[in-house]
Amino acid sequence: MTFPETVPYDHGMLDTGDGNLVHWEVCGNPGGKPAVVVHGGPGSGAGPSWRRFFDPARYRVVLFDQRGCGRSTPSAGEATTGLATNTTHHLMADMEQVREHLGIAKWLVFGGSWGSTLGLAYTQAHPDRVSEVVLFSIVTTSRAEVDWITEGVKVHFPEAWAEFRDAARPGEGERLVDAYARLLADPDPAVREEAARNWCRWEDTHVREPGARLPGHFGDSRYADPAFRMTFARLVTHYWRHAAWLEEDQLLDGARELGRIPGVLITGGQDLSSPPDPARALADRWPGCELLVIDDAGHGLGHASMSAAAQDALDRFARY
């Protein structure tokens, strides 16, 4: 059971110096254990539900909306917003600026899905700034993982995938993620909107809980918002087509150096969007890391056992 929702006691907009303003907020106990939330997507934003996994009496929780999404500006959903300064390395630098601005020496890193990639990249780049790591629905955003989520997983959803592919009208040898990125940059607003709608429909297909993959199931309500759809689709395709600007196996290789940082990795055994293999590979290389595979769970923390595992890890680390 999660904690009651808390209200931030501090918030602001970080001026990154390159035209981006990154929204941040802090909730919980000002004297509590520092933790930072790394949301998924890319492009989902740090919604209030993230606050409920932390004991507000014991944690000082920092949430931020990654560049171009949520309350950060300018929005990636605007056709005029360039994405040249929106990369994994820019996001890691933003995290460091927020940490320094708030006077935090070390913080626990908590994130999921895309947030697990960014959380791992940040931890490996700044190990002295991280006390513990709790990640779920693990991905490393490798080219192989992107190809699986956009093409390979079609074996489970052949009809939905065929619609997804046909709507992209890919050129000869063009990857679907590149085709959608191209459509989302089209000068015609109608073309962009159709691409965003089709991309989000496919996302909603492969991330659903196993028991919810039924005709007529209502998916993620955020996709009903055209502005959210456009922001989300633009940022996801931007990051995926570049494999998050990370070297092949960079996060796997870097995990070998994390032995002094306690970590908990939580993954769903029925997660078709981010299968357990990357989490297992990371745990094999990360000395002392704890891997939890929830056999009947899918993607995200919607499954009660996934949510309970995440909250249990956070409660344990709150004692340190």
PDB file of C-alpha atoms in Angstrom:
ATOM      1  CA  MET A   1       0.000   0.000   0.000  1.00  0.00           C
ATOM      2  CA  THR A   2       1.441   3.380  -0.995  1.00  0.00           C
ATOM      3  CA  PHE A   3       1.597   6.451   1.217  1.00  0.00           C
ATOM      4  CA  PRO A   4      -0.912   9.326   1.054  1.00  0.00           C
ATOM      5  CA  GLU A   5      -0.142  11.885  -1.636  1.00  0.00           C
ATOM      6  CA  THR A   6       2.005  14.748  -0.373  1.00  0.00           C
ATOM      7  CA  VAL A   7       2.182  18.358  -1.483  1.00  0.00           C
ATOM      8  CA  PRO A   8       5.563  19.817  -2.526  1.00  0.00           C
ATOM      9  CA  TYR A   9       7.000  22.316  -0.062  1.00  0.00           C
ATOM     10  CA  ASP A  10       9.419  23.778  -2.607  1.00  0.00           C
ATOM     11  CA  HIS A  11       9.573  24.045  -6.384  1.00  0.00           C
ATOM     12  CA  GLY A  12      11.186  26.024  -9.158  1.00  0.00           C
ATOM     13  CA  MET A  13      12.409  26.206 -12.736  1.00  0.00           C
ATOM     14  CA  LEU A  14      16.063  25.420 -13.393  1.00  0.00           C
ATOM     15  CA  ASP A  15      17.555  27.596 -16.133  1.00  0.00           C
ATOM     16  CA  THR A  16      19.921  25.258 -17.972  1.00  0.00           C
ATOM     17  CA  GLY A  17      21.540  28.120 -19.870  1.00  0.00           C
ATOM     18  CA  ASP A  18      20.642  26.800 -23.335  1.00  0.00           C
ATOM     19  CA  GLY A  19      17.029  27.875 -23.585  1.00  0.00           C
ATOM     20  CA  ASN A  20      15.514  25.051 -21.515  1.00  0.00           C
ATOM     21  CA  LEU A  21      13.756  25.517 -18.178  1.00  0.00           C
ATOM     22  CA  VAL A  22      13.460  22.334 -16.120  1.00  0.00           C
ATOM     23  CA  HIS A  23      10.706  22.119 -13.527  1.00  0.00           C
ATOM     24  CA  TRP A  24      11.625  20.595 -10.151  1.00  0.00           C
ATOM     25  CA  GLU A  25       9.827  20.117  -6.863  1.00  0.00           C
ATOM     26  CA  VAL A  26      10.611  18.743  -3.402  1.00  0.00           C
ATOM     27  CA  CYS A  27       8.235  17.010  -1.000  1.00  0.00           C
ATOM     28  CA  GLY A  28       8.387  15.005   2.218  1.00  0.00           C
ATOM     29  CA  ASN A  29      10.669  15.793   5.149  1.00  0.00           C
ATOM     30  CA  PRO A  30      13.174  18.645   4.548  1.00  0.00           C
ATOM     31  CA  GLY A  31      15.579  16.820   6.858  1.00  0.00           C
ATOM     32  CA  GLY A  32      14.895  13.368   5.437  1.00  0.00           C
ATOM     33  CA  LYS A  33      16.946  11.047   3.262  1.00  0.00           C
ATOM     34  CA  PRO A  34      17.362  12.625  -0.205  1.00  0.00           C
ATOM     35  CA  ALA A  35      15.944  10.741  -3.202  1.00  0.00           C
ATOM     36  CA  VAL A  36      15.404  11.690  -6.831  1.00  0.00           C
ATOM     37  CA  VAL A  37      12.661  10.370  -9.102  1.00  0.00           C
ATOM     38  CA  VAL A  38      13.627   9.612 -12.714  1.00  0.00           C
ATOM     39  CA  HIS A  39      10.410   9.290 -14.709  1.00  0.00           C
ATOM     40  CA  GLY A  40       9.836   7.161 -17.784  1.00  0.00           C
ATOM     41  CA  GLY A  41       8.915   7.827 -21.364  1.00  0.00           C
ATOM     42  CA  PRO A  42      10.974   9.636 -22.401  1.00  0.00           C
ATOM     43  CA  GLY A  43       8.389  12.379 -22.153  1.00  0.00           C
ATOM     44  CA  SER A  44       5.973  11.149 -19.487  1.00  0.00           C
ATOM     45  CA  GLY A  45       6.720  13.795 -16.871  1.00  0.00           C
ATOM     46  CA  ALA A  46       6.939  13.318 -13.104  1.00  0.00           C
ATOM     47  CA  GLY A  47       3.303  13.033 -12.050  1.00  0.00           C
ATOM     48  CA  PRO A  48       2.159  13.215  -8.400  1.00  0.00           C
ATOM     49  CA  SER A  49       1.708   9.432  -8.086  1.00  0.00           C
ATOM     50  CA  TRP A  50       5.505   9.062  -7.810  1.00  0.00           C
ATOM     51  CA  ARG A  51       5.447  10.846  -4.438  1.00  0.00           C
ATOM     52  CA  ARG A  52       3.335   8.101  -2.879  1.00  0.00           C
ATOM     53  CA  PHE A  53       6.083   5.467  -2.883  1.00  0.00           C
ATOM     54  CA  PHE A  54       8.124   7.387  -0.308  1.00  0.00           C
ATOM     55  CA  ASP A  55       7.493   7.665   3.417  1.00  0.00           C
ATOM     56  CA  PRO A  56       7.062  11.451   3.728  1.00  0.00           C
ATOM     57  CA  ALA A  57       8.398  11.372   7.283  1.00  0.00           C
ATOM     58  CA  ARG A  58      11.691   9.788   6.246  1.00  0.00           C
ATOM     59  CA  TYR A  59      12.399  10.984   2.705  1.00  0.00           C
ATOM     60  CA  ARG A  60      13.191  14.293   1.067  1.00  0.00           C
ATOM     61  CA  VAL A  61      11.958  13.536  -2.460  1.00  0.00           C
ATOM     62  CA  VAL A  62      13.060  15.501  -5.519  1.00  0.00           C
ATOM     63  CA  LEU A  63      11.016  15.189  -8.710  1.00  0.00           C
ATOM     64  CA  PHE A  64      11.800  16.872 -12.011  1.00  0.00           C
ATOM     65  CA  ASP A  65      10.230  16.933 -15.458  1.00  0.00           C
ATOM     66  CA  GLN A  66      12.871  16.020 -18.006  1.00  0.00           C
ATOM     67  CA  ARG A  67      13.577  18.514 -20.786  1.00  0.00           C
ATOM     68  CA  GLY A  68      10.701  19.220 -23.115  1.00  0.00           C
ATOM     69  CA  CYS A  69       7.939  17.490 -21.135  1.00  0.00           C
ATOM     70  CA  GLY A  70       5.624  17.958 -18.175  1.00  0.00           C
ATOM     71  CA  ARG A  71       5.988  21.460 -16.771  1.00  0.00           C
ATOM     72  CA  SER A  72       9.438  22.003 -18.284  1.00  0.00           C
ATOM     73  CA  THR A  73       9.683  24.406 -21.217  1.00  0.00           C
ATOM     74  CA  PRO A  74       9.740  24.717 -24.137  1.00  0.00           C
ATOM     75  CA  SER A  75       7.538  21.718 -24.829  1.00  0.00           C
ATOM     76  CA  ALA A  76       8.838  19.118 -27.260  1.00  0.00           C
ATOM     77  CA  GLY A  77       5.261  18.885 -28.477  1.00  0.00           C
ATOM     78  CA  GLU A  78       5.656  22.208 -30.248  1.00  0.00           C
ATOM     79  CA  ALA A  79       6.874  21.801 -33.826  1.00  0.00           C
ATOM     80  CA  THR A  80       9.193  24.780 -33.392  1.00  0.00           C
ATOM     81  CA  THR A  81      11.030  23.222 -30.431  1.00  0.00           C
ATOM     82  CA  GLY A  82      14.380  21.847 -31.505  1.00  0.00           C
ATOM     83  CA  LEU A  83      15.729  18.694 -29.869  1.00  0.00           C
ATOM     84  CA  ALA A  84      19.455  19.139 -30.485  1.00  0.00           C
ATOM     85  CA  THR A  85      20.020  19.926 -26.789  1.00  0.00           C
ATOM     86  CA  ASN A  86      17.734  17.160 -25.551  1.00  0.00           C
ATOM     87  CA  THR A  87      19.927  14.069 -25.042  1.00  0.00           C
ATOM     88  CA  THR A  88      20.765  11.660 -22.235  1.00  0.00           C
ATOM     89  CA  HIS A  89      23.891  13.674 -21.451  1.00  0.00           C
ATOM     90  CA  HIS A  90      21.890  16.902 -21.177  1.00  0.00           C
ATOM     91  CA  LEU A  91      19.428  15.219 -18.811  1.00  0.00           C
ATOM     92  CA  MET A  92      22.248  13.926 -16.601  1.00  0.00           C
ATOM     93  CA  ALA A  93      23.698  17.430 -16.456  1.00  0.00           C
ATOM     94  CA  ASP A  94      20.268  18.777 -15.453  1.00  0.00           C
ATOM     95  CA  MET A  95      20.115  16.272 -12.605  1.00  0.00           C
ATOM     96  CA  GLU A  96      23.488  17.452 -11.361  1.00  0.00           C
ATOM     97  CA  GLN A  97      22.392  21.083 -11.531  1.00  0.00           C
ATOM     98  CA  VAL A  98      19.241  20.333  -9.544  1.00  0.00           C
ATOM     99  CA  ARG A  99      21.229  18.377  -6.948  1.00  0.00           C
ATOM    100  CA  GLU A 100      23.754  21.173  -6.539  1.00  0.00           C
ATOM    101  CA  HIS A 101      21.032  23.829  -6.417  1.00  0.00           C
ATOM    102  CA  LEU A 102      19.332  21.989  -3.547  1.00  0.00           C
ATOM    103  CA  GLY A 103      22.585  21.376  -1.673  1.00  0.00           C
ATOM    104  CA  ILE A 104      22.286  17.588  -1.729  1.00  0.00           C
ATOM    105  CA  ALA A 105      25.515  15.604  -1.345  1.00  0.00           C
ATOM    106  CA  LYS A 106      24.066  12.178  -2.211  1.00  0.00           C
ATOM    107  CA  TRP A 107      20.649  10.902  -3.145  1.00  0.00           C
ATOM    108  CA  LEU A 108      18.868   7.625  -3.803  1.00  0.00           C
ATOM    109  CA  VAL A 109      17.924   7.159  -7.472  1.00  0.00           C
ATOM    110  CA  PHE A 110      14.423   5.763  -8.115  1.00  0.00           C
ATOM    111  CA  GLY A 111      13.089   5.250 -11.631  1.00  0.00           C
ATOM    112  CA  GLY A 112      11.481   2.916 -14.101  1.00  0.00           C
ATOM    113  CA  SER A 113      11.257   2.017 -17.767  1.00  0.00           C
ATOM    114  CA  TRP A 114      13.150   4.757 -19.662  1.00  0.00           C
ATOM    115  CA  GLY A 115      13.937   6.155 -16.213  1.00  0.00           C
ATOM    116  CA  SER A 116      15.961   3.027 -15.503  1.00  0.00           C
ATOM    117  CA  THR A 117      18.227   3.828 -18.468  1.00  0.00           C
ATOM    118  CA  LEU A 118      18.694   7.440 -17.386  1.00  0.00           C
ATOM    119  CA  GLY A 119      19.058   6.423 -13.735  1.00  0.00           C
ATOM    120  CA  LEU A 120      21.768   3.885 -14.565  1.00  0.00           C
ATOM    121  CA  ALA A 121      23.600   6.278 -16.881  1.00  0.00           C
ATOM    122  CA  TYR A 122      23.560   8.978 -14.187  1.00  0.00           C
ATOM    123  CA  THR A 123      24.706   6.566 -11.469  1.00  0.00           C
ATOM    124  CA  GLN A 124      27.600   5.319 -13.568  1.00  0.00           C
ATOM    125  CA  ALA A 125      28.640   8.868 -14.457  1.00  0.00           C
ATOM    126  CA  HIS A 126      28.331  10.160 -10.865  1.00  0.00           C
ATOM    127  CA  PRO A 127      28.756   7.177  -8.495  1.00  0.00           C
ATOM    128  CA  ASP A 128      29.907   9.397  -5.628  1.00  0.00           C
ATOM    129  CA  ARG A 129      26.585  11.245  -5.740  1.00  0.00           C
ATOM    130  CA  VAL A 130      24.361   8.150  -5.432  1.00  0.00           C
ATOM    131  CA  SER A 131      23.597   6.392  -2.138  1.00  0.00           C
ATOM    132  CA  GLU A 132      21.334   3.587  -3.452  1.00  0.00           C
ATOM    133  CA  VAL A 133      19.426   2.672  -6.603  1.00  0.00           C
ATOM    134  CA  VAL A 134      15.896   1.247  -6.982  1.00  0.00           C
ATOM    135  CA  LEU A 135      14.785   0.638 -10.572  1.00  0.00           C
ATOM    136  CA  PHE A 136      11.872  -1.226 -12.159  1.00  0.00           C
ATOM    137  CA  SER A 137      10.854  -2.347 -15.676  1.00  0.00           C
ATOM    138  CA  ILE A 138      14.511  -2.297 -16.618  1.00  0.00           C
ATOM    139  CA  VAL A 139      15.726  -1.203 -20.056  1.00  0.00           C
ATOM    140  CA  THR A 140      19.101  -0.038 -21.366  1.00  0.00           C
ATOM    141  CA  THR A 141      17.623   1.487 -24.556  1.00  0.00           C
ATOM    142  CA  SER A 142      20.006  -0.452 -26.771  1.00  0.00           C
ATOM    143  CA  ARG A 143      19.385  -0.676 -30.505  1.00  0.00           C
ATOM    144  CA  ALA A 144      18.351  -4.318 -30.062  1.00  0.00           C
ATOM    145  CA  GLU A 145      15.797  -3.383 -27.383  1.00  0.00           C
ATOM    146  CA  VAL A 146      14.369  -0.621 -29.567  1.00  0.00           C
ATOM    147  CA  ASP A 147      14.085  -3.001 -32.517  1.00  0.00           C
ATOM    148  CA  TRP A 148      12.312  -5.514 -30.276  1.00  0.00           C
ATOM    149  CA  ILE A 149       9.776  -3.016 -28.953  1.00  0.00           C
ATOM    150  CA  THR A 150       8.997  -1.576 -32.392  1.00  0.00           C
ATOM    151  CA  GLU A 151       9.270  -4.725 -34.526  1.00  0.00           C
ATOM    152  CA  GLY A 152      10.133  -7.964 -32.728  1.00  0.00           C
ATOM    153  CA  VAL A 153       7.211  -7.868 -30.296  1.00  0.00           C
ATOM    154  CA  LYS A 154       4.866  -8.097 -33.296  1.00  0.00           C
ATOM    155  CA  VAL A 155       4.791 -11.875 -32.679  1.00  0.00           C
ATOM    156  CA  HIS A 156       2.464 -11.144 -29.752  1.00  0.00           C
ATOM    157  CA  PHE A 157       0.316  -8.484 -31.463  1.00  0.00           C
ATOM    158  CA  PRO A 158       0.438  -9.194 -35.208  1.00  0.00           C
ATOM    159  CA  GLU A 159      -2.697  -7.269 -36.212  1.00  0.00           C
ATOM    160  CA  ALA A 160      -1.928  -4.200 -34.090  1.00  0.00           C
ATOM    161  CA  TRP A 161       1.656  -4.206 -35.323  1.00  0.00           C
ATOM    162  CA  ALA A 162       0.589  -4.415 -38.963  1.00  0.00           C
ATOM    163  CA  GLU A 163      -1.518  -1.287 -38.463  1.00  0.00           C
ATOM    164  CA  PHE A 164       1.401   0.407 -36.706  1.00  0.00           C
ATOM    165  CA  ARG A 165       3.773  -0.452 -39.574  1.00  0.00           C
ATOM    166  CA  ASP A 166       1.371   0.425 -42.391  1.00  0.00           C
ATOM    167  CA  ALA A 167       0.610   3.806 -40.848  1.00  0.00           C
ATOM    168  CA  ALA A 168       4.327   4.675 -40.853  1.00  0.00           C
ATOM    169  CA  ARG A 169       4.796   3.969 -44.567  1.00  0.00           C
ATOM    170  CA  PRO A 170       8.510   3.158 -44.042  1.00  0.00           C
ATOM    171  CA  GLY A 171      10.918   3.498 -46.942  1.00  0.00           C
ATOM    172  CA  GLU A 172      13.078   0.660 -48.198  1.00  0.00           C
ATOM    173  CA  GLY A 173      15.217  -0.522 -45.271  1.00  0.00           C
ATOM    174  CA  GLU A 174      13.940   2.265 -42.994  1.00  0.00           C
ATOM    175  CA  ARG A 175      13.490   1.358 -39.320  1.00  0.00           C
ATOM    176  CA  LEU A 176      10.020   2.027 -37.970  1.00  0.00           C
ATOM    177  CA  VAL A 177      11.348   4.302 -35.247  1.00  0.00           C
ATOM    178  CA  ASP A 178      13.030   6.430 -37.923  1.00  0.00           C
ATOM    179  CA  ALA A 179       9.895   6.461 -40.051  1.00  0.00           C
ATOM    180  CA  TYR A 180       7.810   7.752 -37.170  1.00  0.00           C
ATOM    181  CA  ALA A 181      10.420  10.371 -36.251  1.00  0.00           C
ATOM    182  CA  ARG A 182      10.243  11.560 -39.855  1.00  0.00           C
ATOM    183  CA  LEU A 183       6.451  11.800 -39.787  1.00  0.00           C
ATOM    184  CA  LEU A 184       6.523  13.620 -36.456  1.00  0.00           C
ATOM    185  CA  ALA A 185       8.741  16.273 -38.072  1.00  0.00           C
ATOM    186  CA  ASP A 186       6.491  16.709 -41.108  1.00  0.00           C
ATOM    187  CA  PRO A 187       5.459  20.309 -41.850  1.00  0.00           C
ATOM    188  CA  ASP A 188       1.795  19.241 -42.065  1.00  0.00           C
ATOM    189  CA  PRO A 189       0.169  19.309 -38.577  1.00  0.00           C
ATOM    190  CA  ALA A 190      -2.323  16.629 -39.623  1.00  0.00           C
ATOM    191  CA  VAL A 191       0.505  14.238 -40.538  1.00  0.00           C
ATOM    192  CA  ARG A 192       2.233  14.890 -37.216  1.00  0.00           C
ATOM    193  CA  GLU A 193      -0.950  14.342 -35.235  1.00  0.00           C
ATOM    194  CA  GLU A 194      -1.772  11.093 -37.015  1.00  0.00           C
ATOM    195  CA  ALA A 195       1.759   9.813 -36.373  1.00  0.00           C
ATOM    196  CA  ALA A 196       1.565  10.717 -32.677  1.00  0.00           C
ATOM    197  CA  ARG A 197      -1.810   9.004 -32.346  1.00  0.00           C
ATOM    198  CA  ASN A 198      -0.583   5.821 -34.059  1.00  0.00           C
ATOM    199  CA  TRP A 199       2.637   5.739 -32.039  1.00  0.00           C
ATOM    200  CA  CYS A 200       0.803   6.083 -28.735  1.00  0.00           C
ATOM    201  CA  ARG A 201      -1.753   3.458 -29.735  1.00  0.00           C
ATOM    202  CA  TRP A 202       1.116   1.020 -30.270  1.00  0.00           C
ATOM    203  CA  GLU A 203       2.718   2.017 -26.949  1.00  0.00           C
ATOM    204  CA  ASP A 204      -0.584   1.365 -25.223  1.00  0.00           C
ATOM    205  CA  THR A 205      -0.685  -2.083 -26.801  1.00  0.00           C
ATOM    206  CA  HIS A 206       2.665  -3.472 -25.695  1.00  0.00           C
ATOM    207  CA  VAL A 207       2.845  -2.008 -22.166  1.00  0.00           C
ATOM    208  CA  ARG A 208      -0.515  -3.247 -20.883  1.00  0.00           C
ATOM    209  CA  GLU A 209      -0.725  -5.642 -17.974  1.00  0.00           C
ATOM    210  CA  PRO A 210      -1.086  -9.283 -19.184  1.00  0.00           C
ATOM    211  CA  GLY A 211      -4.665  -9.585 -17.918  1.00  0.00           C
ATOM    212  CA  ALA A 212      -5.655  -6.267 -19.491  1.00  0.00           C
ATOM    213  CA  ARG A 213      -4.766  -7.193 -23.069  1.00  0.00           C
ATOM    214  CA  LEU A 214      -8.402  -7.624 -23.955  1.00  0.00           C
ATOM    215  CA  PRO A 215     -10.656  -6.068 -26.603  1.00  0.00           C
ATOM    216  CA  GLY A 216     -12.282  -2.907 -25.319  1.00  0.00           C
ATOM    217  CA  HIS A 217      -9.704  -2.359 -22.580  1.00  0.00           C
ATOM    218  CA  PHE A 218      -9.235   1.303 -21.768  1.00  0.00           C
ATOM    219  CA  GLY A 219      -5.529   2.081 -21.840  1.00  0.00           C
ATOM    220  CA  ASP A 220      -3.425   4.942 -20.532  1.00  0.00           C
ATOM    221  CA  SER A 221      -5.760   7.922 -20.225  1.00  0.00           C
ATOM    222  CA  ARG A 222      -2.912  10.360 -20.869  1.00  0.00           C
ATOM    223  CA  TYR A 223      -2.912   9.357 -24.534  1.00  0.00           C
ATOM    224  CA  ALA A 224      -6.324  11.008 -24.919  1.00  0.00           C
ATOM    225  CA  ASP A 225      -4.596  14.393 -24.638  1.00  0.00           C
ATOM    226  CA  PRO A 226      -3.249  15.514 -28.059  1.00  0.00           C
ATOM    227  CA  ALA A 227      -0.556  17.665 -26.436  1.00  0.00           C
ATOM    228  CA  PHE A 228       0.700  14.760 -24.328  1.00  0.00           C
ATOM    229  CA  ARG A 229       0.628  12.414 -27.338  1.00  0.00           C
ATOM    230  CA  MET A 230       2.756  14.741 -29.429  1.00  0.00           C
ATOM    231  CA  THR A 231       5.273  15.468 -26.673  1.00  0.00           C
ATOM    232  CA  PHE A 232       5.590  11.811 -25.757  1.00  0.00           C
ATOM    233  CA  ALA A 233       5.868  10.486 -29.323  1.00  0.00           C
ATOM    234  CA  ARG A 234       8.415  13.097 -30.363  1.00  0.00           C
ATOM    235  CA  LEU A 235      10.688  12.483 -27.388  1.00  0.00           C
ATOM    236  CA  VAL A 236      10.435   8.680 -27.433  1.00  0.00           C
ATOM    237  CA  THR A 237      11.321   8.427 -31.106  1.00  0.00           C
ATOM    238  CA  HIS A 238      14.102  10.981 -30.656  1.00  0.00           C
ATOM    239  CA  TYR A 239      15.757   8.997 -27.872  1.00  0.00           C
ATOM    240  CA  TRP A 240      15.082   5.530 -29.254  1.00  0.00           C
ATOM    241  CA  ARG A 241      16.389   6.132 -32.741  1.00  0.00           C
ATOM    242  CA  HIS A 242      19.695   7.314 -31.226  1.00  0.00           C
ATOM    243  CA  ALA A 243      19.874   4.424 -28.706  1.00  0.00           C
ATOM    244  CA  ALA A 244      19.962   7.103 -25.988  1.00  0.00           C
ATOM    245  CA  TRP A 245      23.369   8.313 -27.258  1.00  0.00           C
ATOM    246  CA  LEU A 246      25.026   5.484 -25.307  1.00  0.00           C
ATOM    247  CA  GLU A 247      27.726   3.135 -26.532  1.00  0.00           C
ATOM    248  CA  GLU A 248      26.788  -0.489 -27.188  1.00  0.00           C
ATOM    249  CA  ASP A 249      26.687  -2.333 -23.815  1.00  0.00           C
ATOM    250  CA  GLN A 250      27.824   0.827 -22.016  1.00  0.00           C
ATOM    251  CA  LEU A 251      25.403   0.362 -19.133  1.00  0.00           C
ATOM    252  CA  LEU A 252      26.086  -3.368 -18.849  1.00  0.00           C
ATOM    253  CA  ASP A 253      29.839  -2.850 -18.780  1.00  0.00           C
ATOM    254  CA  GLY A 254      29.558   0.051 -16.360  1.00  0.00           C
ATOM    255  CA  ALA A 255      27.550  -2.027 -13.890  1.00  0.00           C
ATOM    256  CA  ARG A 256      30.739  -3.877 -12.944  1.00  0.00           C
ATOM    257  CA  GLU A 257      31.967  -0.695 -11.223  1.00  0.00           C
ATOM    258  CA  LEU A 258      28.890  -0.242  -9.005  1.00  0.00           C
ATOM    259  CA  GLY A 259      29.766  -2.744  -6.287  1.00  0.00           C
ATOM    260  CA  ARG A 260      29.795  -0.160  -3.501  1.00  0.00           C
ATOM    261  CA  ILE A 261      26.313   1.150  -4.397  1.00  0.00           C
ATOM    262  CA  PRO A 262      23.395  -0.992  -3.147  1.00  0.00           C
ATOM    263  CA  GLY A 263      20.869  -1.640  -5.890  1.00  0.00           C
ATOM    264  CA  VAL A 264      17.474  -3.301  -6.329  1.00  0.00           C
ATOM    265  CA  LEU A 265      16.232  -4.145  -9.830  1.00  0.00           C
ATOM    266  CA  ILE A 266      12.565  -5.138 -10.208  1.00  0.00           C
ATOM    267  CA  THR A 267      11.161  -6.574 -13.413  1.00  0.00           C
ATOM    268  CA  GLY A 268       7.964  -8.272 -14.532  1.00  0.00           C
ATOM    269  CA  GLY A 269       8.225 -11.824 -15.798  1.00  0.00           C
ATOM    270  CA  GLN A 270       5.357 -11.135 -18.237  1.00  0.00           C
ATOM    271  CA  ASP A 271       6.667  -7.756 -19.385  1.00  0.00           C
ATOM    272  CA  LEU A 272       6.620  -7.856 -23.191  1.00  0.00           C
ATOM    273  CA  SER A 273       7.658  -4.224 -23.505  1.00  0.00           C
ATOM    274  CA  SER A 274      10.865  -4.632 -21.487  1.00  0.00           C
ATOM    275  CA  PRO A 275      11.559  -8.361 -21.023  1.00  0.00           C
ATOM    276  CA  PRO A 276      13.668  -9.430 -17.998  1.00  0.00           C
ATOM    277  CA  ASP A 277      16.879 -10.148 -19.946  1.00  0.00           C
ATOM    278  CA  PRO A 278      18.503  -6.687 -19.497  1.00  0.00           C
ATOM    279  CA  ALA A 279      17.745  -6.749 -15.766  1.00  0.00           C
ATOM    280  CA  ARG A 280      19.325 -10.188 -15.426  1.00  0.00           C
ATOM    281  CA  ALA A 281      22.380  -9.100 -17.405  1.00  0.00           C
ATOM    282  CA  LEU A 282      22.817  -6.029 -15.206  1.00  0.00           C
ATOM    283  CA  ALA A 283      22.404  -8.015 -11.986  1.00  0.00           C
ATOM    284  CA  ASP A 284      25.013 -10.546 -13.150  1.00  0.00           C
ATOM    285  CA  ARG A 285      27.540  -7.727 -13.530  1.00  0.00           C
ATOM    286  CA  TRP A 286      26.595  -5.583 -10.522  1.00  0.00           C
ATOM    287  CA  PRO A 287      28.222  -7.006  -7.356  1.00  0.00           C
ATOM    288  CA  GLY A 288      25.680  -7.203  -4.536  1.00  0.00           C
ATOM    289  CA  CYS A 289      22.746  -6.039  -6.638  1.00  0.00           C
ATOM    290  CA  GLU A 290      19.381  -7.618  -5.759  1.00  0.00           C
ATOM    291  CA  LEU A 291      17.204  -8.770  -8.668  1.00  0.00           C
ATOM    292  CA  LEU A 292      13.477  -9.343  -8.162  1.00  0.00           C
ATOM    293  CA  VAL A 293      11.499 -10.962 -10.983  1.00  0.00           C
ATOM    294  CA  ILE A 294       7.737 -10.767 -10.385  1.00  0.00           C
ATOM    295  CA  ASP A 295       6.608 -13.737 -12.450  1.00  0.00           C
ATOM    296  CA  ASP A 296       3.025 -12.701 -13.222  1.00  0.00           C
ATOM    297  CA  ALA A 297       3.607  -8.957 -13.643  1.00  0.00           C
ATOM    298  CA  GLY A 298       3.956  -6.886 -16.780  1.00  0.00           C
ATOM    299  CA  HIS A 299       5.338  -3.380 -17.367  1.00  0.00           C
ATOM    300  CA  GLY A 300       5.329  -0.664 -14.719  1.00  0.00           C
ATOM    301  CA  LEU A 301       4.110  -0.632 -11.136  1.00  0.00           C
ATOM    302  CA  GLY A 302       0.433  -1.316 -11.844  1.00  0.00           C
ATOM    303  CA  HIS A 303       0.753  -4.884 -10.548  1.00  0.00           C
ATOM    304  CA  ALA A 304       0.399  -5.007  -6.752  1.00  0.00           C
ATOM    305  CA  SER A 305       3.508  -7.162  -6.281  1.00  0.00           C
ATOM    306  CA  MET A 306       5.652  -4.833  -8.398  1.00  0.00           C
ATOM    307  CA  SER A 307       4.464  -1.809  -6.426  1.00  0.00           C
ATOM    308  CA  ALA A 308       5.011  -3.611  -3.115  1.00  0.00           C
ATOM    309  CA  ALA A 309       8.542  -4.644  -4.098  1.00  0.00           C
ATOM    310  CA  ALA A 310       9.469  -1.066  -4.996  1.00  0.00           C
ATOM    311  CA  GLN A 311       8.023   0.352  -1.812  1.00  0.00           C
ATOM    312  CA  ASP A 312       9.692  -2.345   0.309  1.00  0.00           C
ATOM    313  CA  ALA A 313      13.095  -1.480  -1.176  1.00  0.00           C
ATOM    314  CA  LEU A 314      12.546   2.220  -0.512  1.00  0.00           C
ATOM    315  CA  ASP A 315      11.423   1.522   3.052  1.00  0.00           C
ATOM    316  CA  ARG A 316      14.543  -0.594   3.705  1.00  0.00           C
ATOM    317  CA  PHE A 317      16.893   2.041   2.316  1.00  0.00           C
ATOM    318  CA  ALA A 318      15.166   4.761   4.349  1.00  0.00           C
ATOM    319  CA  ARG A 319      16.821   3.265   7.447  1.00  0.00           C
ATOM    320  CA  TYR A 320      20.339   3.956   6.167  1.00  0.00           C
TER     321      TYR A 320
END
